[in-house]
JSON list of C-alpha atoms and ligand atoms in Angstrom, two decimals:
[
{"chain": "A", "resi": 120, "resn": "UNK", "atom": "CA", "xyz": [18.40, -9.66, -7.25]},
{"chain": "A", "resi": 121, "resn": "UNK", "atom": "CA", "xyz": [18.93, -9.76, -3.48]},
{"chain": "A", "resi": 122, "resn": "UNK", "atom": "CA", "xyz": [20.30, -13.27, -3.63]},
{"chain": "A", "resi": 123, "resn": "UNK", "atom": "CA", "xyz": [21.95, -12.70, -0.28]},
{"chain": "A", "resi": 124, "resn": "UNK", "atom": "CA", "xyz": [18.43, -12.59, 1.21]},
{"chain": "A", "resi": 125, "resn": "UNK", "atom": "CA", "xyz": [17.48, -15.94, -0.30]},
{"chain": "A", "resi": 126, "resn": "UNK", "atom": "CA", "xyz": [18.85, -19.10, 1.31]},
{"chain": "A", "resi": 127, "resn": "UNK", "atom": "CA", "xyz": [17.98, -21.42, -1.56]},
{"chain": "A", "resi": 128, "resn": "UNK", "atom": "CA", "xyz": [15.68, -21.96, -4.50]},
{"chain": "A", "resi": 129, "resn": "UNK", "atom": "CA", "xyz": [13.05, -24.66, -4.97]},
{"chain": "A", "resi": 130, "resn": "UNK", "atom": "CA", "xyz": [11.23, -23.62, -8.12]},
{"chain": "A", "resi": 131, "resn": "UNK", "atom": "CA", "xyz": [7.52, -24.33, -8.34]},
{"chain": "A", "resi": 132, "resn": "UNK", "atom": "CA", "xyz": [5.75, -25.13, -11.63]},
{"chain": "A", "resi": 133, "resn": "UNK", "atom": "CA", "xyz": [2.62, -23.41, -10.26]},
{"chain": "A", "resi": 134, "resn": "UNK", "atom": "CA", "xyz": [2.62, -19.98, -11.92]},
{"chain": "A", "resi": 135, "resn": "UNK", "atom": "CA", "xyz": [1.59, -18.16, -15.08]},
{"chain": "A", "resi": 136, "resn": "UNK", "atom": "CA", "xyz": [2.07, -14.71, -16.59]},
{"chain": "A", "resi": 137, "resn": "UNK", "atom": "CA", "xyz": [0.92, -11.56, -14.80]},
{"chain": "A", "resi": 138, "resn": "UNK", "atom": "CA", "xyz": [-1.75, -9.37, -16.36]},
{"chain": "A", "resi": 139, "resn": "UNK", "atom": "CA", "xyz": [-1.26, -6.46, -13.92]},
{"chain": "A", "resi": 140, "resn": "UNK", "atom": "CA", "xyz": [1.77, -4.62, -12.55]},
{"chain": "A", "resi": 141, "resn": "UNK", "atom": "CA", "xyz": [2.87, -5.46, -9.00]},
{"chain": "A", "resi": 142, "resn": "UNK", "atom": "CA", "xyz": [1.23, -3.04, -6.56]},
{"chain": "A", "resi": 143, "resn": "UNK", "atom": "CA", "xyz": [0.69, -5.16, -3.46]},
{"chain": "A", "resi": 144, "resn": "UNK", "atom": "CA", "xyz": [2.20, -7.75, -1.16]},
{"chain": "A", "resi": 145, "resn": "UNK", "atom": "CA", "xyz": [0.22, -10.49, 0.58]},
{"chain": "A", "resi": 146, "resn": "UNK", "atom": "CA", "xyz": [1.45, -12.27, 3.71]},
{"chain": "A", "resi": 147, "resn": "UNK", "atom": "CA", "xyz": [0.29, -15.78, 4.60]},
{"chain": "A", "resi": 148, "resn": "UNK", "atom": "CA", "xyz": [0.90, -18.55, 7.05]},
{"chain": "A", "resi": 149, "resn": "UNK", "atom": "CA", "xyz": [1.27, -22.06, 5.68]},
{"chain": "A", "resi": 150, "resn": "UNK", "atom": "CA", "xyz": [-1.26, -23.67, 8.03]},
{"chain": "A", "resi": 151, "resn": "UNK", "atom": "CA", "xyz": [0.30, -27.13, 7.83]},
{"chain": "A", "resi": 152, "resn": "UNK", "atom": "CA", "xyz": [1.89, -29.30, 10.52]},
{"chain": "A", "resi": 153, "resn": "UNK", "atom": "CA", "xyz": [5.47, -28.90, 9.26]},
{"chain": "A", "resi": 154, "resn": "UNK", "atom": "CA", "xyz": [7.44, -26.52, 7.08]},
{"chain": "A", "resi": 155, "resn": "UNK", "atom": "CA", "xyz": [8.73, -29.38, 4.94]},
{"chain": "A", "resi": 156, "resn": "UNK", "atom": "CA", "xyz": [5.19, -30.50, 4.21]},
{"chain": "A", "resi": 157, "resn": "UNK", "atom": "CA", "xyz": [4.16, -26.93, 3.32]},
{"chain": "A", "resi": 158, "resn": "UNK", "atom": "CA", "xyz": [7.12, -26.37, 1.03]},
{"chain": "A", "resi": 159, "resn": "UNK", "atom": "CA", "xyz": [6.49, -29.68, -0.74]},
{"chain": "A", "resi": 160, "resn": "UNK", "atom": "CA", "xyz": [2.88, -28.72, -1.39]},
{"chain": "A", "resi": 161, "resn": "UNK", "atom": "CA", "xyz": [3.85, -25.31, -2.84]},
{"chain": "A", "resi": 162, "resn": "UNK", "atom": "CA", "xyz": [5.97, -27.02, -5.53]},
{"chain": "A", "resi": 163, "resn": "UNK", "atom": "CA", "xyz": [3.61, -29.92, -6.20]},
{"chain": "A", "resi": 164, "resn": "UNK", "atom": "CA", "xyz": [1.98, -29.53, -9.64]},
{"chain": "A", "resi": 165, "resn": "UNK", "atom": "CA", "xyz": [-1.11, -31.39, -8.40]},
{"chain": "A", "resi": 166, "resn": "UNK", "atom": "CA", "xyz": [-1.70, -28.87, -5.60]},
{"chain": "A", "resi": 167, "resn": "UNK", "atom": "CA", "xyz": [-1.98, -25.90, -8.00]},
{"chain": "A", "resi": 168, "resn": "UNK", "atom": "CA", "xyz": [-0.76, -23.48, -5.33]},
{"chain": "A", "resi": 169, "resn": "UNK", "atom": "CA", "xyz": [2.45, -21.52, -4.84]},
{"chain": "A", "resi": 170, "resn": "UNK", "atom": "CA", "xyz": [3.91, -18.28, -3.52]},
{"chain": "A", "resi": 171, "resn": "UNK", "atom": "CA", "xyz": [7.00, -16.29, -4.43]},
{"chain": "A", "resi": 172, "resn": "UNK", "atom": "CA", "xyz": [8.76, -17.15, -1.17]},
{"chain": "A", "resi": 173, "resn": "UNK", "atom": "CA", "xyz": [8.36, -19.38, 1.84]},
{"chain": "A", "resi": 174, "resn": "UNK", "atom": "CA", "xyz": [10.14, -18.47, 5.08]},
{"chain": "A", "resi": 175, "resn": "UNK", "atom": "CA", "xyz": [10.77, -21.27, 7.56]},
{"chain": "A", "resi": 176, "resn": "UNK", "atom": "CA", "xyz": [10.68, -20.79, 11.31]},
{"chain": "A", "resi": 177, "resn": "UNK", "atom": "CA", "xyz": [14.50, -20.91, 11.48]},
{"chain": "A", "resi": 178, "resn": "UNK", "atom": "CA", "xyz": [14.70, -17.98, 9.05]},
{"chain": "A", "resi": 179, "resn": "UNK", "atom": "CA", "xyz": [15.54, -20.01, 5.94]},
{"chain": "A", "resi": 180, "resn": "UNK", "atom": "CA", "xyz": [14.15, -18.15, 2.89]},
{"chain": "A", "resi": 181, "resn": "UNK", "atom": "CA", "xyz": [13.24, -20.24, -0.16]},
{"chain": "A", "resi": 182, "resn": "UNK", "atom": "CA", "xyz": [12.42, -18.71, -3.54]},
{"chain": "A", "resi": 183, "resn": "UNK", "atom": "CA", "xyz": [9.62, -20.66, -5.22]},
{"chain": "A", "resi": 184, "resn": "UNK", "atom": "CA", "xyz": [8.49, -18.40, -8.09]},
{"chain": "A", "resi": 185, "resn": "UNK", "atom": "CA", "xyz": [10.35, -15.49, -9.77]},
{"chain": "A", "resi": 186, "resn": "UNK", "atom": "CA", "xyz": [8.80, -12.14, -8.85]},
{"chain": "A", "resi": 187, "resn": "UNK", "atom": "CA", "xyz": [7.88, -11.25, -12.43]},
{"chain": "A", "resi": 188, "resn": "UNK", "atom": "CA", "xyz": [5.59, -14.31, -12.62]},
{"chain": "A", "resi": 189, "resn": "UNK", "atom": "CA", "xyz": [2.07, -14.72, -11.24]},
{"chain": "A", "resi": 190, "resn": "UNK", "atom": "CA", "xyz": [2.20, -17.11, -8.29]},
{"chain": "A", "resi": 191, "resn": "UNK", "atom": "CA", "xyz": [-0.98, -18.82, -7.08]},
{"chain": "A", "resi": 192, "resn": "UNK", "atom": "CA", "xyz": [-1.34, -17.84, -3.43]},
{"chain": "A", "resi": 193, "resn": "UNK", "atom": "CA", "xyz": [-4.35, -15.57, -2.94]},
{"chain": "A", "resi": 194, "resn": "UNK", "atom": "CA", "xyz": [-7.18, -17.48, -4.62]},
{"chain": "A", "resi": 195, "resn": "UNK", "atom": "CA", "xyz": [-10.52, -15.70, -4.88]},
{"chain": "A", "resi": 196, "resn": "UNK", "atom": "CA", "xyz": [-9.64, -12.30, -3.43]},
{"chain": "A", "resi": 197, "resn": "UNK", "atom": "CA", "xyz": [-10.25, -8.57, -3.60]},
{"chain": "A", "resi": 198, "resn": "UNK", "atom": "CA", "xyz": [-8.38, -5.45, -2.53]},
{"chain": "A", "resi": 199, "resn": "UNK", "atom": "CA", "xyz": [-9.01, -1.82, -3.50]},
{"chain": "A", "resi": 200, "resn": "UNK", "atom": "CA", "xyz": [-10.86, -2.64, -6.70]},
{"chain": "A", "resi": 201, "resn": "UNK", "atom": "CA", "xyz": [-8.52, -5.45, -7.79]},
{"chain": "A", "resi": 202, "resn": "UNK", "atom": "CA", "xyz": [-10.02, -8.93, -7.97]},
{"chain": "A", "resi": 203, "resn": "UNK", "atom": "CA", "xyz": [-7.02, -10.63, -9.62]},
{"chain": "A", "resi": 204, "resn": "UNK", "atom": "CA", "xyz": [-4.86, -10.19, -6.54]},
{"chain": "A", "resi": 205, "resn": "UNK", "atom": "CA", "xyz": [-2.38, -12.85, -7.75]},
{"chain": "A", "resi": 206, "resn": "UNK", "atom": "CA", "xyz": [-1.60, -10.78, -10.86]},
{"chain": "A", "resi": 207, "resn": "UNK", "atom": "CA", "xyz": [-0.97, -7.65, -8.79]},
{"chain": "A", "resi": 208, "resn": "UNK", "atom": "CA", "xyz": [0.93, -9.08, -5.84]},
{"chain": "A", "resi": 209, "resn": "UNK", "atom": "CA", "xyz": [3.98, -10.77, -4.41]},
{"chain": "A", "resi": 210, "resn": "UNK", "atom": "CA", "xyz": [3.04, -13.60, -2.04]},
{"chain": "A", "resi": 211, "resn": "UNK", "atom": "CA", "xyz": [5.09, -14.67, 0.97]},
{"chain": "A", "resi": 212, "resn": "UNK", "atom": "CA", "xyz": [4.28, -17.78, 3.02]},
{"chain": "A", "resi": 213, "resn": "UNK", "atom": "CA", "xyz": [5.43, -17.90, 6.63]},
{"chain": "A", "resi": 214, "resn": "UNK", "atom": "CA", "xyz": [5.69, -21.36, 8.10]},
{"chain": "A", "resi": 215, "resn": "UNK", "atom": "CA", "xyz": [3.26, -21.65, 11.01]},
{"chain": "A", "resi": 216, "resn": "UNK", "atom": "CA", "xyz": [0.83, -24.48, 11.82]},
{"chain": "A", "resi": 217, "resn": "UNK", "atom": "CA", "xyz": [-1.97, -21.94, 11.85]},
{"chain": "A", "resi": 218, "resn": "UNK", "atom": "CA", "xyz": [-5.28, -21.97, 13.69]},
{"chain": "A", "resi": 219, "resn": "UNK", "atom": "CA", "xyz": [-5.99, -25.56, 12.68]},
{"chain": "A", "resi": 220, "resn": "UNK", "atom": "CA", "xyz": [-2.77, -27.23, 13.89]},
{"chain": "A", "resi": 221, "resn": "UNK", "atom": "CA", "xyz": [-1.60, -25.13, 16.84]},
{"chain": "A", "resi": 222, "resn": "UNK", "atom": "CA", "xyz": [-1.24, -21.46, 15.99]},
{"chain": "A", "resi": 223, "resn": "UNK", "atom": "CA", "xyz": [1.88, -19.99, 17.58]},
{"chain": "A", "resi": 224, "resn": "UNK", "atom": "CA", "xyz": [4.06, -16.87, 17.62]},
{"chain": "A", "resi": 225, "resn": "UNK", "atom": "CA", "xyz": [6.20, -16.23, 14.57]},
{"chain": "A", "resi": 226, "resn": "UNK", "atom": "CA", "xyz": [9.77, -16.77, 15.87]},
{"chain": "A", "resi": 227, "resn": "UNK", "atom": "CA", "xyz": [12.29, -13.92, 15.87]},
{"chain": "A", "resi": 228, "resn": "UNK", "atom": "CA", "xyz": [14.53, -15.70, 13.32]},
{"chain": "A", "resi": 229, "resn": "UNK", "atom": "CA", "xyz": [11.60, -15.87, 10.91]},
{"chain": "A", "resi": 230, "resn": "UNK", "atom": "CA", "xyz": [10.70, -12.19, 11.36]},
{"chain": "A", "resi": 231, "resn": "UNK", "atom": "CA", "xyz": [14.39, -11.22, 11.06]},
{"chain": "A", "resi": 232, "resn": "UNK", "atom": "CA", "xyz": [14.45, -12.94, 7.67]},
{"chain": "A", "resi": 233, "resn": "UNK", "atom": "CA", "xyz": [11.15, -11.43, 6.58]},
{"chain": "A", "resi": 234, "resn": "UNK", "atom": "CA", "xyz": [12.00, -7.77, 7.28]},
{"chain": "A", "resi": 235, "resn": "UNK", "atom": "CA", "xyz": [14.93, -7.29, 4.83]},
{"chain": "A", "resi": 236, "resn": "UNK", "atom": "CA", "xyz": [13.20, -9.38, 2.15]},
{"chain": "A", "resi": 237, "resn": "UNK", "atom": "CA", "xyz": [10.03, -7.33, 2.51]},
{"chain": "A", "resi": 238, "resn": "UNK", "atom": "CA", "xyz": [12.02, -4.07, 2.42]},
{"chain": "A", "resi": 239, "resn": "UNK", "atom": "CA", "xyz": [13.75, -5.13, -0.80]},
{"chain": "A", "resi": 240, "resn": "UNK", "atom": "CA", "xyz": [10.48, -6.17, -2.47]},
{"chain": "A", "resi": 241, "resn": "UNK", "atom": "CA", "xyz": [8.58, -3.04, -1.44]},
{"chain": "A", "resi": 242, "resn": "UNK", "atom": "CA", "xyz": [11.45, -0.90, -2.71]},
{"chain": "A", "resi": 243, "resn": "UNK", "atom": "CA", "xyz": [11.86, -2.85, -5.97]},
{"chain": "A", "resi": 244, "resn": "UNK", "atom": "CA", "xyz": [8.17, -2.54, -6.92]},
{"chain": "A", "resi": 245, "resn": "UNK", "atom": "CA", "xyz": [7.39, 0.74, -5.10]},
{"chain": "A", "resi": 246, "resn": "UNK", "atom": "CA", "xyz": [4.54, -0.95, -3.19]},
{"chain": "A", "resi": 247, "resn": "UNK", "atom": "CA", "xyz": [2.53, 1.46, -0.99]},
{"chain": "A", "resi": 248, "resn": "UNK", "atom": "CA", "xyz": [2.48, 0.57, 2.71]},
{"chain": "A", "resi": 249, "resn": "UNK", "atom": "CA", "xyz": [-1.32, 0.47, 2.58]},
{"chain": "A", "resi": 250, "resn": "UNK", "atom": "CA", "xyz": [-1.00, -2.42, 0.13]},
{"chain": "A", "resi": 251, "resn": "UNK", "atom": "CA", "xyz": [1.11, -4.64, 2.38]},
{"chain": "A", "resi": 252, "resn": "UNK", "atom": "CA", "xyz": [-1.73, -6.83, 3.59]},
{"chain": "A", "resi": 253, "resn": "UNK", "atom": "CA", "xyz": [-2.63, -10.21, 5.03]},
{"chain": "A", "resi": 254, "resn": "UNK", "atom": "CA", "xyz": [-4.45, -12.97, 3.19]},
{"chain": "A", "resi": 255, "resn": "UNK", "atom": "CA", "xyz": [-7.37, -12.37, 5.57]},
{"chain": "A", "resi": 256, "resn": "UNK", "atom": "CA", "xyz": [-7.54, -8.75, 4.37]},
{"chain": "A", "resi": 257, "resn": "UNK", "atom": "CA", "xyz": [-8.04, -9.79, 0.74]},
{"chain": "A", "resi": 258, "resn": "UNK", "atom": "CA", "xyz": [-10.23, -12.86, 1.40]},
{"chain": "A", "resi": 259, "resn": "UNK", "atom": "CA", "xyz": [-12.04, -12.04, 4.68]},
{"chain": "A", "resi": 260, "resn": "UNK", "atom": "CA", "xyz": [-14.79, -14.64, 4.30]},
{"chain": "A", "resi": 261, "resn": "UNK", "atom": "CA", "xyz": [-12.37, -17.50, 3.58]},
{"chain": "A", "resi": 262, "resn": "UNK", "atom": "CA", "xyz": [-9.06, -16.84, 5.31]},
{"chain": "A", "resi": 263, "resn": "UNK", "atom": "CA", "xyz": [-7.63, -16.01, 8.77]},
{"chain": "A", "resi": 264, "resn": "UNK", "atom": "CA", "xyz": [-3.92, -15.86, 7.91]},
{"chain": "A", "resi": 265, "resn": "UNK", "atom": "CA", "xyz": [-1.39, -14.65, 8.90]},
{"chain": "A", "resi": 266, "resn": "UNK", "atom": "CA", "xyz": [-3.61, -14.07, 11.93]},
{"chain": "A", "resi": 267, "resn": "UNK", "atom": "CA", "xyz": [-3.70, -12.03, 15.10]},
{"chain": "A", "resi": 268, "resn": "UNK", "atom": "CA", "xyz": [-0.25, -13.15, 16.36]},
{"chain": "A", "resi": 269, "resn": "UNK", "atom": "CA", "xyz": [1.49, -11.63, 13.36]},
{"chain": "A", "resi": 270, "resn": "UNK", "atom": "CA", "xyz": [3.53, -8.60, 14.41]},
{"chain": "A", "resi": 271, "resn": "UNK", "atom": "CA", "xyz": [2.17, -5.84, 12.14]},
{"chain": "A", "resi": 272, "resn": "UNK", "atom": "CA", "xyz": [3.46, -3.13, 14.51]},
{"chain": "A", "resi": 273, "resn": "UNK", "atom": "CA", "xyz": [7.02, -4.41, 13.94]},
{"chain": "A", "resi": 274, "resn": "UNK", "atom": "CA", "xyz": [6.52, -4.01, 10.19]},
{"chain": "A", "resi": 275, "resn": "UNK", "atom": "CA", "xyz": [5.08, -0.54, 10.76]},
{"chain": "A", "resi": 276, "resn": "UNK", "atom": "CA", "xyz": [8.14, 0.47, 12.81]},
{"chain": "A", "resi": 277, "resn": "UNK", "atom": "CA", "xyz": [10.26, -0.46, 9.79]},
{"chain": "A", "resi": 278, "resn": "UNK", "atom": "CA", "xyz": [7.96, 1.57, 7.51]},
{"chain": "A", "resi": 279, "resn": "UNK", "atom": "CA", "xyz": [6.83, -1.60, 5.77]},
{"chain": "A", "resi": 280, "resn": "UNK", "atom": "CA", "xyz": [3.15, -1.43, 6.78]},
{"chain": "A", "resi": 281, "resn": "UNK", "atom": "CA", "xyz": [0.79, 1.25, 8.03]},
{"chain": "A", "resi": 282, "resn": "UNK", "atom": "CA", "xyz": [0.96, 1.84, 11.79]},
{"chain": "A", "resi": 283, "resn": "UNK", "atom": "CA", "xyz": [-2.15, 1.45, 13.95]},
{"chain": "A", "resi": 284, "resn": "UNK", "atom": "CA", "xyz": [-3.82, 4.86, 13.68]},
{"chain": "A", "resi": 285, "resn": "UNK", "atom": "CA", "xyz": [-4.41, 7.19, 16.60]},
{"chain": "A", "resi": 286, "resn": "UNK", "atom": "CA", "xyz": [-7.83, 8.63, 15.84]},
{"chain": "A", "resi": 287, "resn": "UNK", "atom": "CA", "xyz": [-8.00, 12.38, 16.27]},
{"chain": "A", "resi": 288, "resn": "UNK", "atom": "CA", "xyz": [-11.73, 12.16, 16.88]},
{"chain": "A", "resi": 289, "resn": "UNK", "atom": "CA", "xyz": [-14.00, 9.70, 18.60]},
{"chain": "A", "resi": 290, "resn": "UNK", "atom": "CA", "xyz": [-16.70, 9.05, 16.11]},
{"chain": "A", "resi": 291, "resn": "UNK", "atom": "CA", "xyz": [-19.61, 6.76, 15.81]},
{"chain": "A", "resi": 292, "resn": "UNK", "atom": "CA", "xyz": [-21.10, 6.26, 12.39]},
{"chain": "A", "resi": 293, "resn": "UNK", "atom": "CA", "xyz": [-24.75, 7.16, 12.44]},
{"chain": "A", "resi": 294, "resn": "UNK", "atom": "CA", "xyz": [-25.56, 4.05, 10.47]},
{"chain": "A", "resi": 295, "resn": "UNK", "atom": "CA", "xyz": [-23.89, 0.83, 9.43]},
{"chain": "A", "resi": 296, "resn": "UNK", "atom": "CA", "xyz": [-23.87, 1.67, 5.74]},
{"chain": "A", "resi": 297, "resn": "UNK", "atom": "CA", "xyz": [-21.50, 4.58, 6.32]},
{"chain": "A", "resi": 298, "resn": "UNK", "atom": "CA", "xyz": [-19.19, 2.26, 8.23]},
{"chain": "A", "resi": 299, "resn": "UNK", "atom": "CA", "xyz": [-19.26, -0.40, 5.51]},
{"chain": "A", "resi": 300, "resn": "UNK", "atom": "CA", "xyz": [-18.75, 2.18, 2.80]},
{"chain": "A", "resi": 301, "resn": "UNK", "atom": "CA", "xyz": [-15.62, 3.37, 4.60]},
{"chain": "A", "resi": 302, "resn": "UNK", "atom": "CA", "xyz": [-14.45, -0.25, 4.96]},
{"chain": "A", "resi": 303, "resn": "UNK", "atom": "CA", "xyz": [-14.93, -0.82, 1.24]},
{"chain": "A", "resi": 304, "resn": "UNK", "atom": "CA", "xyz": [-13.13, 2.38, 0.38]},
{"chain": "A", "resi": 305, "resn": "UNK", "atom": "CA", "xyz": [-10.18, 1.36, 2.49]},
{"chain": "A", "resi": 306, "resn": "UNK", "atom": "CA", "xyz": [-9.93, -1.80, 0.41]},
{"chain": "A", "resi": 307, "resn": "UNK", "atom": "CA", "xyz": [-12.04, -4.64, 1.83]},
{"chain": "A", "resi": 308, "resn": "UNK", "atom": "CA", "xyz": [-14.53, -6.83, 0.01]},
{"chain": "A", "resi": 309, "resn": "UNK", "atom": "CA", "xyz": [-17.65, -6.21, 2.09]},
{"chain": "A", "resi": 310, "resn": "UNK", "atom": "CA", "xyz": [-19.92, -8.79, 0.45]},
{"chain": "A", "resi": 311, "resn": "UNK", "atom": "CA", "xyz": [-19.73, -10.61, 3.81]},
{"chain": "A", "resi": 312, "resn": "UNK", "atom": "CA", "xyz": [-19.80, -7.61, 6.15]},
{"chain": "A", "resi": 313, "resn": "UNK", "atom": "CA", "xyz": [-19.10, -9.40, 9.43]},
{"chain": "A", "resi": 314, "resn": "UNK", "atom": "CA", "xyz": [-16.20, -11.29, 7.88]},
{"chain": "A", "resi": 315, "resn": "UNK", "atom": "CA", "xyz": [-14.77, -8.00, 6.59]},
{"chain": "A", "resi": 316, "resn": "UNK", "atom": "CA", "xyz": [-14.99, -6.47, 10.07]},
{"chain": "A", "resi": 317, "resn": "UNK", "atom": "CA", "xyz": [-13.29, -9.51, 11.61]},
{"chain": "A", "resi": 318, "resn": "UNK", "atom": "CA", "xyz": [-10.47, -9.17, 9.04]},
{"chain": "A", "resi": 319, "resn": "UNK", "atom": "CA", "xyz": [-10.11, -5.48, 9.87]},
{"chain": "A", "resi": 320, "resn": "UNK", "atom": "CA", "xyz": [-10.01, -6.27, 13.59]},
{"chain": "A", "resi": 321, "resn": "UNK", "atom": "CA", "xyz": [-7.51, -9.10, 13.13]},
{"chain": "A", "resi": 322, "resn": "UNK", "atom": "CA", "xyz": [-5.19, -6.63, 11.41]},
{"chain": "A", "resi": 323, "resn": "UNK", "atom": "CA", "xyz": [-5.77, -3.45, 13.43]},
{"chain": "A", "resi": 324, "resn": "UNK", "atom": "CA", "xyz": [-7.15, -4.50, 16.86]},
{"chain": "A", "resi": 325, "resn": "UNK", "atom": "CA", "xyz": [-6.17, -8.14, 17.31]},
{"chain": "A", "resi": 326, "resn": "UNK", "atom": "CA", "xyz": [-7.12, -8.33, 21.00]},
{"chain": "A", "resi": 327, "resn": "UNK", "atom": "CA", "xyz": [-10.82, -7.98, 20.21]},
{"chain": "A", "resi": 328, "resn": "UNK", "atom": "CA", "xyz": [-12.25, -9.71, 17.16]},
{"chain": "A", "resi": 329, "resn": "UNK", "atom": "CA", "xyz": [-16.04, -9.42, 17.35]},
{"chain": "A", "resi": 330, "resn": "UNK", "atom": "CA", "xyz": [-17.26, -8.85, 13.80]},
{"chain": "A", "resi": 331, "resn": "UNK", "atom": "CA", "xyz": [-19.58, -5.96, 14.68]},
{"chain": "A", "resi": 332, "resn": "UNK", "atom": "CA", "xyz": [-19.13, -2.24, 14.00]},
{"chain": "A", "resi": 333, "resn": "UNK", "atom": "CA", "xyz": [-18.12, -0.24, 17.10]},
{"chain": "A", "resi": 334, "resn": "UNK", "atom": "CA", "xyz": [-16.86, 3.24, 17.88]},
{"chain": "A", "resi": 335, "resn": "UNK", "atom": "CA", "xyz": [-13.21, 2.30, 18.26]},
{"chain": "A", "resi": 336, "resn": "UNK", "atom": "CA", "xyz": [-12.74, 0.49, 14.95]},
{"chain": "A", "resi": 337, "resn": "UNK", "atom": "CA", "xyz": [-14.96, 3.08, 13.26]},
{"chain": "A", "resi": 338, "resn": "UNK", "atom": "CA", "xyz": [-12.64, 5.85, 14.43]},
{"chain": "A", "resi": 339, "resn": "UNK", "atom": "CA", "xyz": [-9.53, 3.88, 13.40]},
{"chain": "A", "resi": 340, "resn": "UNK", "atom": "CA", "xyz": [-10.95, 3.24, 9.96]},
{"chain": "A", "resi": 341, "resn": "UNK", "atom": "CA", "xyz": [-11.85, 6.88, 9.50]},
{"chain": "A", "resi": 342, "resn": "UNK", "atom": "CA", "xyz": [-8.35, 7.96, 10.55]},
{"chain": "A", "resi": 343, "resn": "UNK", "atom": "CA", "xyz": [-6.71, 5.49, 8.14]},
{"chain": "A", "resi": 344, "resn": "UNK", "atom": "CA", "xyz": [-8.78, 6.83, 5.27]},
{"chain": "A", "resi": 345, "resn": "UNK", "atom": "CA", "xyz": [-8.05, 10.44, 6.22]},
{"chain": "A", "resi": 346, "resn": "UNK", "atom": "CA", "xyz": [-4.29, 9.82, 6.40]},
{"chain": "A", "resi": 347, "resn": "UNK", "atom": "CA", "xyz": [-4.29, 8.02, 3.07]},
{"chain": "A", "resi": 348, "resn": "UNK", "atom": "CA", "xyz": [-6.33, 10.67, 1.31]},
{"chain": "A", "resi": 349, "resn": "UNK", "atom": "CA", "xyz": [-4.19, 13.45, 2.77]},
{"chain": "A", "resi": 350, "resn": "UNK", "atom": "CA", "xyz": [-1.10, 11.72, 1.40]},
{"chain": "A", "resi": 351, "resn": "UNK", "atom": "CA", "xyz": [0.31, 11.08, 4.88]},
{"chain": "A", "resi": 352, "resn": "UNK", "atom": "CA", "xyz": [0.26, 7.37, 4.16]},
{"chain": "A", "resi": 353, "resn": "UNK", "atom": "CA", "xyz": [0.12, 5.56, 0.90]},
{"chain": "B", "resi": 627, "resn": "LIG", "atom": "ZN1", "xyz": [-2.95, -17.67, 2.85]}
]
């Protein structure tokens, strides 16, 4: 059970039984001032939140909930037709103060601990790369984590997330509904359209988060859908 990847255990009472098989993985930041504070909250019965793992900035990996149980990390969320994201996912919290308390780079030690853990989880549950997502992807109107400083390209280089697509055509959707339909088909909840675009940008074009459809993100989105439907990425 990959115990060599887990530094210690601090079991949380905040879980229940899954009602869906595991098909996705959701990455978070803790968004609290210290890692100790964040870990304490994730095991506090009064807080009613948890995750399967928390990874501290020094690379210490703590198991909070066994993977076969439903941890409470995603809240009200949606991805590719699934609205009970907690039942279908493994949740990993990365210690980082977040946008509220001084958002900063995720240190190398933390990423070095994340990569092998992620690889083991993805392999164990056969999770498609397209379903390794951020909290902001599954709750675009509520959440910004893990945020634009998270190194998705590093995950992609390790085949643990989809790489940023290189569109083979420059295309502008002739109307916004086509764009939003594509966004929904890729997986996003588009009930708040601008929030969904911001989430897409935070993940795929973090240097420009504007919340409006444009030709570049439209082309990226189209390419992602093409690759997935052609079986070049799952
Ligand atoms: Zn989160």
